[in-house]
């Protein structure tokens, strides 16, 4: 190769579609973000508008790749909701108005000469953790993303497990309490209903309304609708007994859910990510303790339970990693 001729770099584009924002990234083969762009979703304007925004994002990032003496080998959209991996259709995305049976891949592919892919957002985040995050040295892992709801991703023998139709890994709907708090899915007592951000908020509000004393009431100036997991965590750091109990109960319930998953799938690692995990050991420690108390000893000894590493970058980096994995098959 002549000295004046630079080697062309390979890049992938990862798009993380969220209810409030769309995060896009140009990523190299080592998982480094070369350029990221975040734009508002404006989901109320409907699927066509959101798709147009994502297509423009892919175009902008592919243009940037050219300025970096690179080429884009593909792009992947990490989308919320149920993804039909046979028809490449988003069957339903509850947090995006009008997203029912949206042929997302077909619409995204138009006009691009590199391949586009589609993945569930929790699966993409799980792949990111597997590729360059907490699980980069394992082959089999489970990632729980504890946010507004609970996303789950299963990496089995280095590959995302999709199930028969693409909806595998809905771990947030493991049932803990048959007569528990109603879940958004329609069933009572799901893991998500009790341990997600919504679940933590609801349980805290119910406790205070029932007469429990807490700093939280003063922190939100009596407006219980302003309670959030962040407020609960802040109260816990100040020694508030109710806040600590809420977070410990959250951790214990997660530990029970982990026990069921580990007994079923025997992963090397379970990683916990998402905004709820900003509470750190207030949740992680009781989760580990409950798992150790309930699990088989030989599984306990070999299963690592850790905090995820990639934070908000997991979805877009994981989506890009999926592109590279498809190019090596």
PDB file of C-alpha atoms in Angstrom:
ATOM      1  CA  UNK A   1       0.000   0.000   0.000  1.00  0.00           C
ATOM      2  CA  UNK A   2       1.443   3.403  -0.960  1.00  0.00           C
ATOM      3  CA  UNK A   3       2.388   5.555   2.023  1.00  0.00           C
ATOM      4  CA  UNK A   4      -0.005   8.280   0.906  1.00  0.00           C
ATOM      5  CA  UNK A   5      -2.978   5.874   0.883  1.00  0.00           C
ATOM      6  CA  UNK A   6      -4.658   5.474   4.237  1.00  0.00           C
ATOM      7  CA  UNK A   7      -6.384   2.283   5.260  1.00  0.00           C
ATOM      8  CA  UNK A   8     -10.161   2.575   5.133  1.00  0.00           C
ATOM      9  CA  UNK A   9     -11.725   2.021   8.550  1.00  0.00           C
ATOM     10  CA  UNK A  10     -14.905   0.025   9.105  1.00  0.00           C
ATOM     11  CA  UNK A  11     -17.682   1.594  11.153  1.00  0.00           C
ATOM     12  CA  UNK A  12     -21.142   0.549  12.248  1.00  0.00           C
ATOM     13  CA  UNK A  13     -24.075   2.767  13.168  1.00  0.00           C
ATOM     14  CA  UNK A  14     -26.119   2.018  16.265  1.00  0.00           C
ATOM     15  CA  UNK A  15     -29.494   3.700  16.793  1.00  0.00           C
ATOM     16  CA  UNK A  16     -31.215   3.503  20.184  1.00  0.00           C
ATOM     17  CA  UNK A  17     -34.878   4.472  19.829  1.00  0.00           C
ATOM     18  CA  UNK A  18     -36.399   5.721  23.068  1.00  0.00           C
ATOM     19  CA  UNK A  19     -39.690   7.295  24.044  1.00  0.00           C
ATOM     20  CA  UNK A  20     -38.098  10.709  24.646  1.00  0.00           C
ATOM     21  CA  UNK A  21     -34.918  10.688  22.557  1.00  0.00           C
ATOM     22  CA  UNK A  22     -33.153   8.849  19.767  1.00  0.00           C
ATOM     23  CA  UNK A  23     -29.465   8.200  20.373  1.00  0.00           C
ATOM     24  CA  UNK A  24     -27.264   7.501  17.374  1.00  0.00           C
ATOM     25  CA  UNK A  25     -23.583   6.582  17.303  1.00  0.00           C
ATOM     26  CA  UNK A  26     -20.863   5.887  14.772  1.00  0.00           C
ATOM     27  CA  UNK A  27     -18.840   3.072  16.318  1.00  0.00           C
ATOM     28  CA  UNK A  28     -15.544   1.432  15.352  1.00  0.00           C
ATOM     29  CA  UNK A  29     -14.689  -2.261  15.454  1.00  0.00           C
ATOM     30  CA  UNK A  30     -13.409  -2.007  19.043  1.00  0.00           C
ATOM     31  CA  UNK A  31     -16.643  -0.509  20.335  1.00  0.00           C
ATOM     32  CA  UNK A  32     -15.377   3.068  20.580  1.00  0.00           C
ATOM     33  CA  UNK A  33     -17.925   5.783  19.822  1.00  0.00           C
ATOM     34  CA  UNK A  34     -16.451   8.013  17.124  1.00  0.00           C
ATOM     35  CA  UNK A  35     -19.425  10.352  16.978  1.00  0.00           C
ATOM     36  CA  UNK A  36     -22.750  10.392  18.793  1.00  0.00           C
ATOM     37  CA  UNK A  37     -25.858  12.403  18.071  1.00  0.00           C
ATOM     38  CA  UNK A  38     -28.982  12.673  20.225  1.00  0.00           C
ATOM     39  CA  UNK A  39     -32.258  14.084  18.903  1.00  0.00           C
ATOM     40  CA  UNK A  40     -35.814  14.256  20.303  1.00  0.00           C
ATOM     41  CA  UNK A  41     -38.105  11.380  19.347  1.00  0.00           C
ATOM     42  CA  UNK A  42     -41.277  13.446  18.987  1.00  0.00           C
ATOM     43  CA  UNK A  43     -43.229  10.216  19.137  1.00  0.00           C
ATOM     44  CA  UNK A  44     -46.586  12.018  19.209  1.00  0.00           C
ATOM     45  CA  UNK A  45     -46.040  12.838  15.516  1.00  0.00           C
ATOM     46  CA  UNK A  46     -46.382   9.149  14.653  1.00  0.00           C
ATOM     47  CA  UNK A  47     -44.238   6.336  13.209  1.00  0.00           C
ATOM     48  CA  UNK A  48     -43.569   7.969   9.824  1.00  0.00           C
ATOM     49  CA  UNK A  49     -42.052  11.026  11.454  1.00  0.00           C
ATOM     50  CA  UNK A  50     -39.915   8.990  13.866  1.00  0.00           C
ATOM     51  CA  UNK A  51     -38.645   6.792  11.042  1.00  0.00           C
ATOM     52  CA  UNK A  52     -37.764   9.878   9.003  1.00  0.00           C
ATOM     53  CA  UNK A  53     -35.783  11.250  11.952  1.00  0.00           C
ATOM     54  CA  UNK A  54     -33.887   7.958  12.304  1.00  0.00           C
ATOM     55  CA  UNK A  55     -33.156   7.764   8.578  1.00  0.00           C
ATOM     56  CA  UNK A  56     -31.730  11.289   8.688  1.00  0.00           C
ATOM     57  CA  UNK A  57     -29.627  10.271  11.678  1.00  0.00           C
ATOM     58  CA  UNK A  58     -28.215   7.271   9.816  1.00  0.00           C
ATOM     59  CA  UNK A  59     -27.477   9.484   6.799  1.00  0.00           C
ATOM     60  CA  UNK A  60     -25.691  12.106   8.933  1.00  0.00           C
ATOM     61  CA  UNK A  61     -23.562   9.486  10.678  1.00  0.00           C
ATOM     62  CA  UNK A  62     -22.682   7.743   7.409  1.00  0.00           C
ATOM     63  CA  UNK A  63     -21.559  11.089   5.983  1.00  0.00           C
ATOM     64  CA  UNK A  64     -19.352  11.609   9.032  1.00  0.00           C
ATOM     65  CA  UNK A  65     -17.808   8.160   8.429  1.00  0.00           C
ATOM     66  CA  UNK A  66     -16.635   9.338   5.025  1.00  0.00           C
ATOM     67  CA  UNK A  67     -14.843  12.315   6.600  1.00  0.00           C
ATOM     68  CA  UNK A  68     -13.037   9.810   8.871  1.00  0.00           C
ATOM     69  CA  UNK A  69     -11.754   7.883   5.832  1.00  0.00           C
ATOM     70  CA  UNK A  70     -14.134   5.066   6.708  1.00  0.00           C
ATOM     71  CA  UNK A  71     -17.049   3.084   5.380  1.00  0.00           C
ATOM     72  CA  UNK A  72     -20.227   2.014   7.114  1.00  0.00           C
ATOM     73  CA  UNK A  73     -20.704  -1.755   7.006  1.00  0.00           C
ATOM     74  CA  UNK A  74     -24.231  -1.575   8.380  1.00  0.00           C
ATOM     75  CA  UNK A  75     -26.637   0.013  10.842  1.00  0.00           C
ATOM     76  CA  UNK A  76     -28.912  -1.446  13.487  1.00  0.00           C
ATOM     77  CA  UNK A  77     -31.955   0.088  15.155  1.00  0.00           C
ATOM     78  CA  UNK A  78     -32.553  -0.949  18.765  1.00  0.00           C
ATOM     79  CA  UNK A  79     -36.265  -0.470  19.287  1.00  0.00           C
ATOM     80  CA  UNK A  80     -38.534  -0.853  22.295  1.00  0.00           C
ATOM     81  CA  UNK A  81     -41.474  -3.221  22.168  1.00  0.00           C
ATOM     82  CA  UNK A  82     -42.096  -6.634  20.658  1.00  0.00           C
ATOM     83  CA  UNK A  83     -40.083  -7.277  17.502  1.00  0.00           C
ATOM     84  CA  UNK A  84     -41.143  -9.964  15.033  1.00  0.00           C
ATOM     85  CA  UNK A  85     -37.740 -11.292  13.986  1.00  0.00           C
ATOM     86  CA  UNK A  86     -39.253 -13.276  11.099  1.00  0.00           C
ATOM     87  CA  UNK A  87     -41.124 -10.429   9.418  1.00  0.00           C
ATOM     88  CA  UNK A  88     -38.886  -7.636  10.805  1.00  0.00           C
ATOM     89  CA  UNK A  89     -41.903  -5.768  12.086  1.00  0.00           C
ATOM     90  CA  UNK A  90     -42.371  -3.938  15.391  1.00  0.00           C
ATOM     91  CA  UNK A  91     -45.596  -5.587  16.519  1.00  0.00           C
ATOM     92  CA  UNK A  92     -46.208  -3.130  19.336  1.00  0.00           C
ATOM     93  CA  UNK A  93     -44.209  -0.464  21.183  1.00  0.00           C
ATOM     94  CA  UNK A  94     -46.513   0.761  23.976  1.00  0.00           C
ATOM     95  CA  UNK A  95     -44.530   3.934  24.733  1.00  0.00           C
ATOM     96  CA  UNK A  96     -44.580   5.100  21.093  1.00  0.00           C
ATOM     97  CA  UNK A  97     -48.029   6.291  19.903  1.00  0.00           C
ATOM     98  CA  UNK A  98     -49.293   4.436  16.836  1.00  0.00           C
ATOM     99  CA  UNK A  99     -46.535   1.828  16.822  1.00  0.00           C
ATOM    100  CA  UNK A 100     -48.536  -1.281  15.937  1.00  0.00           C
ATOM    101  CA  UNK A 101     -47.293  -3.607  13.169  1.00  0.00           C
ATOM    102  CA  UNK A 102     -44.757  -1.074  11.902  1.00  0.00           C
ATOM    103  CA  UNK A 103     -42.533  -2.502   9.082  1.00  0.00           C
ATOM    104  CA  UNK A 104     -39.525  -0.716  10.520  1.00  0.00           C
ATOM    105  CA  UNK A 105     -36.694  -2.546   8.787  1.00  0.00           C
ATOM    106  CA  UNK A 106     -38.263  -2.212   5.327  1.00  0.00           C
ATOM    107  CA  UNK A 107     -38.749   1.533   5.809  1.00  0.00           C
ATOM    108  CA  UNK A 108     -35.289   2.102   7.277  1.00  0.00           C
ATOM    109  CA  UNK A 109     -33.490   0.237   4.476  1.00  0.00           C
ATOM    110  CA  UNK A 110     -34.787   2.487   1.689  1.00  0.00           C
ATOM    111  CA  UNK A 111     -32.013   4.483   0.043  1.00  0.00           C
ATOM    112  CA  UNK A 112     -29.053   2.907   1.856  1.00  0.00           C
ATOM    113  CA  UNK A 113     -26.574   0.629   0.116  1.00  0.00           C
ATOM    114  CA  UNK A 114     -25.369  -0.973   3.355  1.00  0.00           C
ATOM    115  CA  UNK A 115     -27.531  -3.458   5.287  1.00  0.00           C
ATOM    116  CA  UNK A 116     -29.770  -2.415   8.161  1.00  0.00           C
ATOM    117  CA  UNK A 117     -30.789  -4.623  11.059  1.00  0.00           C
ATOM    118  CA  UNK A 118     -33.448  -4.549  13.746  1.00  0.00           C
ATOM    119  CA  UNK A 119     -33.181  -5.577  17.395  1.00  0.00           C
ATOM    120  CA  UNK A 120     -35.113  -5.165  20.628  1.00  0.00           C
ATOM    121  CA  UNK A 121     -33.530  -2.421  22.735  1.00  0.00           C
ATOM    122  CA  UNK A 122     -32.946  -4.602  25.803  1.00  0.00           C
ATOM    123  CA  UNK A 123     -31.304  -7.266  23.643  1.00  0.00           C
ATOM    124  CA  UNK A 124     -29.048  -4.636  22.084  1.00  0.00           C
ATOM    125  CA  UNK A 125     -28.036  -3.367  25.523  1.00  0.00           C
ATOM    126  CA  UNK A 126     -27.298  -6.926  26.590  1.00  0.00           C
ATOM    127  CA  UNK A 127     -25.127  -7.466  23.528  1.00  0.00           C
ATOM    128  CA  UNK A 128     -23.240  -4.257  24.295  1.00  0.00           C
ATOM    129  CA  UNK A 129     -22.426  -5.494  27.796  1.00  0.00           C
ATOM    130  CA  UNK A 130     -21.364  -8.843  26.343  1.00  0.00           C
ATOM    131  CA  UNK A 131     -19.228  -7.260  23.614  1.00  0.00           C
ATOM    132  CA  UNK A 132     -17.245  -4.613  25.499  1.00  0.00           C
ATOM    133  CA  UNK A 133     -18.915  -4.208  28.903  1.00  0.00           C
ATOM    134  CA  UNK A 134     -19.235  -6.220  32.087  1.00  0.00           C
ATOM    135  CA  UNK A 135     -19.483  -9.526  30.218  1.00  0.00           C
ATOM    136  CA  UNK A 136     -16.700  -9.185  27.662  1.00  0.00           C
ATOM    137  CA  UNK A 137     -14.923 -12.256  29.083  1.00  0.00           C
ATOM    138  CA  UNK A 138     -17.939 -14.572  29.249  1.00  0.00           C
ATOM    139  CA  UNK A 139     -20.000 -16.462  26.677  1.00  0.00           C
ATOM    140  CA  UNK A 140     -23.339 -16.751  28.459  1.00  0.00           C
ATOM    141  CA  UNK A 141     -24.959 -13.947  30.432  1.00  0.00           C
ATOM    142  CA  UNK A 142     -28.232 -12.285  31.358  1.00  0.00           C
ATOM    143  CA  UNK A 143     -28.635  -8.509  31.454  1.00  0.00           C
ATOM    144  CA  UNK A 144     -31.490  -6.851  33.336  1.00  0.00           C
ATOM    145  CA  UNK A 145     -32.122  -3.193  32.503  1.00  0.00           C
ATOM    146  CA  UNK A 146     -33.988  -1.654  35.424  1.00  0.00           C
ATOM    147  CA  UNK A 147     -35.617   1.539  34.250  1.00  0.00           C
ATOM    148  CA  UNK A 148     -39.190   2.741  33.822  1.00  0.00           C
ATOM    149  CA  UNK A 149     -39.898  -0.915  33.141  1.00  0.00           C
ATOM    150  CA  UNK A 150     -37.540  -3.889  33.149  1.00  0.00           C
ATOM    151  CA  UNK A 151     -35.820  -5.003  29.978  1.00  0.00           C
ATOM    152  CA  UNK A 152     -34.103  -8.334  29.724  1.00  0.00           C
ATOM    153  CA  UNK A 153     -31.515  -9.674  27.325  1.00  0.00           C
ATOM    154  CA  UNK A 154     -30.213 -13.230  27.122  1.00  0.00           C
ATOM    155  CA  UNK A 155     -26.811 -13.934  25.579  1.00  0.00           C
ATOM    156  CA  UNK A 156     -26.450 -17.670  25.140  1.00  0.00           C
ATOM    157  CA  UNK A 157     -23.177 -19.013  23.766  1.00  0.00           C
ATOM    158  CA  UNK A 158     -22.268 -15.579  22.430  1.00  0.00           C
ATOM    159  CA  UNK A 159     -25.553 -14.904  20.635  1.00  0.00           C
ATOM    160  CA  UNK A 160     -28.743 -13.053  21.483  1.00  0.00           C
ATOM    161  CA  UNK A 161     -31.543 -15.487  22.283  1.00  0.00           C
ATOM    162  CA  UNK A 162     -34.731 -14.310  20.547  1.00  0.00           C
ATOM    163  CA  UNK A 163     -37.117 -17.195  21.159  1.00  0.00           C
ATOM    164  CA  UNK A 164     -39.436 -18.547  18.490  1.00  0.00           C
ATOM    165  CA  UNK A 165     -40.737 -15.188  17.264  1.00  0.00           C
ATOM    166  CA  UNK A 166     -38.440 -12.559  18.761  1.00  0.00           C
ATOM    167  CA  UNK A 167     -40.048 -11.914  22.138  1.00  0.00           C
ATOM    168  CA  UNK A 168     -37.732 -14.107  24.228  1.00  0.00           C
ATOM    169  CA  UNK A 169     -36.131 -12.530  27.276  1.00  0.00           C
ATOM    170  CA  UNK A 170     -39.153 -10.717  28.740  1.00  0.00           C
ATOM    171  CA  UNK A 171     -37.746 -11.321  32.204  1.00  0.00           C
ATOM    172  CA  UNK A 172     -39.606  -8.366  33.709  1.00  0.00           C
ATOM    173  CA  UNK A 173     -42.740 -10.466  33.640  1.00  0.00           C
ATOM    174  CA  UNK A 174     -41.526 -13.296  35.821  1.00  0.00           C
ATOM    175  CA  UNK A 175     -44.287 -13.507  38.421  1.00  0.00           C
ATOM    176  CA  UNK A 176     -43.255 -12.996  42.038  1.00  0.00           C
ATOM    177  CA  UNK A 177     -46.546 -12.287  43.790  1.00  0.00           C
ATOM    178  CA  UNK A 178     -49.763 -13.770  42.307  1.00  0.00           C
ATOM    179  CA  UNK A 179     -51.777 -11.127  44.196  1.00  0.00           C
ATOM    180  CA  UNK A 180     -49.195  -8.349  43.965  1.00  0.00           C
ATOM    181  CA  UNK A 181     -49.117  -4.885  42.399  1.00  0.00           C
ATOM    182  CA  UNK A 182     -50.833  -4.749  38.976  1.00  0.00           C
ATOM    183  CA  UNK A 183     -48.352  -4.685  36.084  1.00  0.00           C
ATOM    184  CA  UNK A 184     -48.670  -2.829  32.795  1.00  0.00           C
ATOM    185  CA  UNK A 185     -48.906  -6.192  31.029  1.00  0.00           C
ATOM    186  CA  UNK A 186     -52.231  -6.880  32.755  1.00  0.00           C
ATOM    187  CA  UNK A 187     -51.027  -9.387  35.324  1.00  0.00           C
ATOM    188  CA  UNK A 188     -50.439  -8.730  39.031  1.00  0.00           C
ATOM    189  CA  UNK A 189     -47.143  -9.236  40.828  1.00  0.00           C
ATOM    190  CA  UNK A 190     -44.607  -9.199  37.977  1.00  0.00           C
ATOM    191  CA  UNK A 191     -40.951  -8.482  38.723  1.00  0.00           C
ATOM    192  CA  UNK A 192     -41.360  -5.265  36.726  1.00  0.00           C
ATOM    193  CA  UNK A 193     -44.377  -4.120  38.750  1.00  0.00           C
ATOM    194  CA  UNK A 194     -42.385  -4.323  41.991  1.00  0.00           C
ATOM    195  CA  UNK A 195     -38.791  -3.442  41.081  1.00  0.00           C
ATOM    196  CA  UNK A 196     -38.909  -1.013  38.137  1.00  0.00           C
ATOM    197  CA  UNK A 197     -38.784   2.756  38.619  1.00  0.00           C
ATOM    198  CA  UNK A 198     -42.572   2.808  38.458  1.00  0.00           C
ATOM    199  CA  UNK A 199     -42.775  -0.032  40.984  1.00  0.00           C
ATOM    200  CA  UNK A 200     -40.392   1.632  43.454  1.00  0.00           C
ATOM    201  CA  UNK A 201     -42.302   4.898  43.172  1.00  0.00           C
ATOM    202  CA  UNK A 202     -45.671   3.209  43.629  1.00  0.00           C
ATOM    203  CA  UNK A 203     -44.582   1.130  46.652  1.00  0.00           C
ATOM    204  CA  UNK A 204     -43.073   4.191  48.332  1.00  0.00           C
ATOM    205  CA  UNK A 205     -46.186   6.273  47.756  1.00  0.00           C
ATOM    206  CA  UNK A 206     -48.430   3.481  49.080  1.00  0.00           C
ATOM    207  CA  UNK A 207     -46.321   3.152  52.243  1.00  0.00           C
ATOM    208  CA  UNK A 208     -46.437   6.895  53.002  1.00  0.00           C
ATOM    209  CA  UNK A 209     -50.183   7.032  52.304  1.00  0.00           C
ATOM    210  CA  UNK A 210     -50.589   4.142  54.748  1.00  0.00           C
ATOM    211  CA  UNK A 211     -48.952   6.243  57.474  1.00  0.00           C
ATOM    212  CA  UNK A 212     -45.255   5.310  57.274  1.00  0.00           C
ATOM    213  CA  UNK A 213     -42.999   8.118  58.489  1.00  0.00           C
ATOM    214  CA  UNK A 214     -40.261   9.220  56.071  1.00  0.00           C
ATOM    215  CA  UNK A 215     -38.038  12.117  55.070  1.00  0.00           C
ATOM    216  CA  UNK A 216     -39.356  11.589  51.574  1.00  0.00           C
ATOM    217  CA  UNK A 217     -42.613  13.395  52.312  1.00  0.00           C
ATOM    218  CA  UNK A 218     -40.677  16.495  53.350  1.00  0.00           C
ATOM    219  CA  UNK A 219     -38.279  16.180  50.393  1.00  0.00           C
ATOM    220  CA  UNK A 220     -41.183  16.327  47.924  1.00  0.00           C
ATOM    221  CA  UNK A 221     -42.929  19.056  49.980  1.00  0.00           C
ATOM    222  CA  UNK A 222     -45.957  16.879  50.540  1.00  0.00           C
ATOM    223  CA  UNK A 223     -46.576  16.233  46.822  1.00  0.00           C
ATOM    224  CA  UNK A 224     -46.324  12.447  46.648  1.00  0.00           C
ATOM    225  CA  UNK A 225     -46.594  12.557  42.861  1.00  0.00           C
ATOM    226  CA  UNK A 226     -43.028  13.922  42.856  1.00  0.00           C
ATOM    227  CA  UNK A 227     -41.620  10.745  44.401  1.00  0.00           C
ATOM    228  CA  UNK A 228     -39.051   9.020  42.172  1.00  0.00           C
ATOM    229  CA  UNK A 229     -36.390   6.341  42.659  1.00  0.00           C
ATOM    230  CA  UNK A 230     -33.798   9.127  42.769  1.00  0.00           C
ATOM    231  CA  UNK A 231     -35.617  10.775  45.692  1.00  0.00           C
ATOM    232  CA  UNK A 232     -35.883   7.400  47.449  1.00  0.00           C
ATOM    233  CA  UNK A 233     -32.150   6.825  46.980  1.00  0.00           C
ATOM    234  CA  UNK A 234     -31.293  10.307  48.260  1.00  0.00           C
ATOM    235  CA  UNK A 235     -33.431   9.672  51.345  1.00  0.00           C
ATOM    236  CA  UNK A 236     -31.694   6.337  51.893  1.00  0.00           C
ATOM    237  CA  UNK A 237     -28.285   8.032  51.920  1.00  0.00           C
ATOM    238  CA  UNK A 238     -29.617  10.276  54.713  1.00  0.00           C
ATOM    239  CA  UNK A 239     -30.537   7.244  56.793  1.00  0.00           C
ATOM    240  CA  UNK A 240     -34.268   7.193  56.093  1.00  0.00           C
ATOM    241  CA  UNK A 241     -35.615   3.824  57.270  1.00  0.00           C
ATOM    242  CA  UNK A 242     -38.504   3.592  54.808  1.00  0.00           C
ATOM    243  CA  UNK A 243     -36.282   4.475  51.833  1.00  0.00           C
ATOM    244  CA  UNK A 244     -33.735   1.852  52.814  1.00  0.00           C
ATOM    245  CA  UNK A 245     -36.464  -0.748  53.286  1.00  0.00           C
ATOM    246  CA  UNK A 246     -37.955   0.022  49.874  1.00  0.00           C
ATOM    247  CA  UNK A 247     -34.559  -0.377  48.175  1.00  0.00           C
ATOM    248  CA  UNK A 248     -33.678  -3.514  50.162  1.00  0.00           C
ATOM    249  CA  UNK A 249     -37.031  -5.088  49.279  1.00  0.00           C
ATOM    250  CA  UNK A 250     -36.379  -4.154  45.651  1.00  0.00           C
ATOM    251  CA  UNK A 251     -33.000  -5.888  45.789  1.00  0.00           C
ATOM    252  CA  UNK A 252     -34.449  -8.988  47.422  1.00  0.00           C
ATOM    253  CA  UNK A 253     -37.165  -9.291  44.782  1.00  0.00           C
ATOM    254  CA  UNK A 254     -34.536  -8.931  42.059  1.00  0.00           C
ATOM    255  CA  UNK A 255     -32.520 -11.659  43.788  1.00  0.00           C
ATOM    256  CA  UNK A 256     -35.525 -13.997  43.644  1.00  0.00           C
ATOM    257  CA  UNK A 257     -35.951 -13.232  39.939  1.00  0.00           C
ATOM    258  CA  UNK A 258     -32.253 -13.854  39.324  1.00  0.00           C
ATOM    259  CA  UNK A 259     -32.496 -17.193  41.130  1.00  0.00           C
ATOM    260  CA  UNK A 260     -35.253 -18.337  38.755  1.00  0.00           C
ATOM    261  CA  UNK A 261     -33.277 -17.242  35.691  1.00  0.00           C
ATOM    262  CA  UNK A 262     -30.047 -18.859  36.869  1.00  0.00           C
ATOM    263  CA  UNK A 263     -31.809 -22.133  37.679  1.00  0.00           C
ATOM    264  CA  UNK A 264     -33.314 -22.144  34.191  1.00  0.00           C
ATOM    265  CA  UNK A 265     -30.380 -20.946  32.066  1.00  0.00           C
ATOM    266  CA  UNK A 266     -27.176 -21.442  34.106  1.00  0.00           C
ATOM    267  CA  UNK A 267     -25.399 -18.266  32.882  1.00  0.00           C
ATOM    268  CA  UNK A 268     -21.878 -17.293  33.846  1.00  0.00           C
ATOM    269  CA  UNK A 269     -22.979 -13.778  34.763  1.00  0.00           C
ATOM    270  CA  UNK A 270     -26.003 -11.626  35.522  1.00  0.00           C
ATOM    271  CA  UNK A 271     -25.475  -7.877  34.976  1.00  0.00           C
ATOM    272  CA  UNK A 272     -27.847  -5.244  36.333  1.00  0.00           C
ATOM    273  CA  UNK A 273     -28.113  -1.917  34.543  1.00  0.00           C
ATOM    274  CA  UNK A 274     -30.523   0.972  34.016  1.00  0.00           C
ATOM    275  CA  UNK A 275     -31.363   4.088  35.985  1.00  0.00           C
ATOM    276  CA  UNK A 276     -32.634   2.203  39.044  1.00  0.00           C
ATOM    277  CA  UNK A 277     -29.137   0.805  39.573  1.00  0.00           C
ATOM    278  CA  UNK A 278     -27.867   4.287  40.397  1.00  0.00           C
ATOM    279  CA  UNK A 279     -28.804   3.187  43.920  1.00  0.00           C
ATOM    280  CA  UNK A 280     -25.820   0.819  43.720  1.00  0.00           C
ATOM    281  CA  UNK A 281     -25.260  -1.425  46.742  1.00  0.00           C
ATOM    282  CA  UNK A 282     -28.562  -0.425  48.309  1.00  0.00           C
ATOM    283  CA  UNK A 283     -30.053  -2.755  45.682  1.00  0.00           C
ATOM    284  CA  UNK A 284     -27.115  -4.889  44.512  1.00  0.00           C
ATOM    285  CA  UNK A 285     -26.153  -6.204  47.968  1.00  0.00           C
ATOM    286  CA  UNK A 286     -29.631  -7.481  48.976  1.00  0.00           C
ATOM    287  CA  UNK A 287     -30.033  -8.961  45.480  1.00  0.00           C
ATOM    288  CA  UNK A 288     -26.815 -10.933  45.908  1.00  0.00           C
ATOM    289  CA  UNK A 289     -27.713 -11.915  49.487  1.00  0.00           C
ATOM    290  CA  UNK A 290     -31.142 -13.221  48.461  1.00  0.00           C
ATOM    291  CA  UNK A 291     -29.685 -15.161  45.565  1.00  0.00           C
ATOM    292  CA  UNK A 292     -27.066 -16.733  47.825  1.00  0.00           C
ATOM    293  CA  UNK A 293     -29.748 -17.657  50.339  1.00  0.00           C
ATOM    294  CA  UNK A 294     -32.035 -19.314  47.822  1.00  0.00           C
ATOM    295  CA  UNK A 295     -29.851 -20.661  45.009  1.00  0.00           C
ATOM    296  CA  UNK A 296     -28.079 -23.988  44.600  1.00  0.00           C
ATOM    297  CA  UNK A 297     -24.653 -23.747  46.214  1.00  0.00           C
ATOM    298  CA  UNK A 298     -22.735 -24.920  43.164  1.00  0.00           C
ATOM    299  CA  UNK A 299     -24.547 -22.368  40.965  1.00  0.00           C
ATOM    300  CA  UNK A 300     -23.994 -19.591  43.513  1.00  0.00           C
ATOM    301  CA  UNK A 301     -20.272 -20.283  43.490  1.00  0.00           C
ATOM    302  CA  UNK A 302     -19.890 -19.849  39.741  1.00  0.00           C
ATOM    303  CA  UNK A 303     -22.480 -17.169  38.855  1.00  0.00           C
ATOM    304  CA  UNK A 304     -21.293 -13.576  39.022  1.00  0.00           C
ATOM    305  CA  UNK A 305     -23.857 -10.883  39.779  1.00  0.00           C
ATOM    306  CA  UNK A 306     -22.479  -7.475  38.810  1.00  0.00           C
ATOM    307  CA  UNK A 307     -23.473  -3.944  37.939  1.00  0.00           C
ATOM    308  CA  UNK A 308     -23.524  -3.267  34.190  1.00  0.00           C
ATOM    309  CA  UNK A 309     -20.801  -0.955  32.861  1.00  0.00           C
ATOM    310  CA  UNK A 310     -22.007   0.828  29.736  1.00  0.00           C
ATOM    311  CA  UNK A 311     -24.824   2.946  31.165  1.00  0.00           C
ATOM    312  CA  UNK A 312     -26.791   4.942  28.571  1.00  0.00           C
ATOM    313  CA  UNK A 313     -24.374   3.912  25.824  1.00  0.00           C
ATOM    314  CA  UNK A 314     -25.300   0.221  26.023  1.00  0.00           C
ATOM    315  CA  UNK A 315     -28.153   0.281  23.493  1.00  0.00           C
ATOM    316  CA  UNK A 316     -26.424   2.125  20.652  1.00  0.00           C
ATOM    317  CA  UNK A 317     -23.041   0.456  21.187  1.00  0.00           C
ATOM    318  CA  UNK A 318     -24.719  -2.948  21.391  1.00  0.00           C
ATOM    319  CA  UNK A 319     -26.673  -2.244  18.206  1.00  0.00           C
ATOM    320  CA  UNK A 320     -23.404  -1.403  16.424  1.00  0.00           C
ATOM    321  CA  UNK A 321     -21.830  -4.567  17.835  1.00  0.00           C
ATOM    322  CA  UNK A 322     -24.667  -6.607  16.366  1.00  0.00           C
ATOM    323  CA  UNK A 323     -23.837  -5.132  12.938  1.00  0.00           C
ATOM    324  CA  UNK A 324     -20.211  -6.260  13.254  1.00  0.00           C
ATOM    325  CA  UNK A 325     -21.315  -9.713  14.429  1.00  0.00           C
ATOM    326  CA  UNK A 326     -23.496 -10.087  11.340  1.00  0.00           C
ATOM    327  CA  UNK A 327     -20.531  -9.196   9.135  1.00  0.00           C
ATOM    328  CA  UNK A 328     -18.429 -12.030  10.613  1.00  0.00           C
ATOM    329  CA  UNK A 329     -21.007 -14.775  10.104  1.00  0.00           C
TER     330      UNK A 329
END
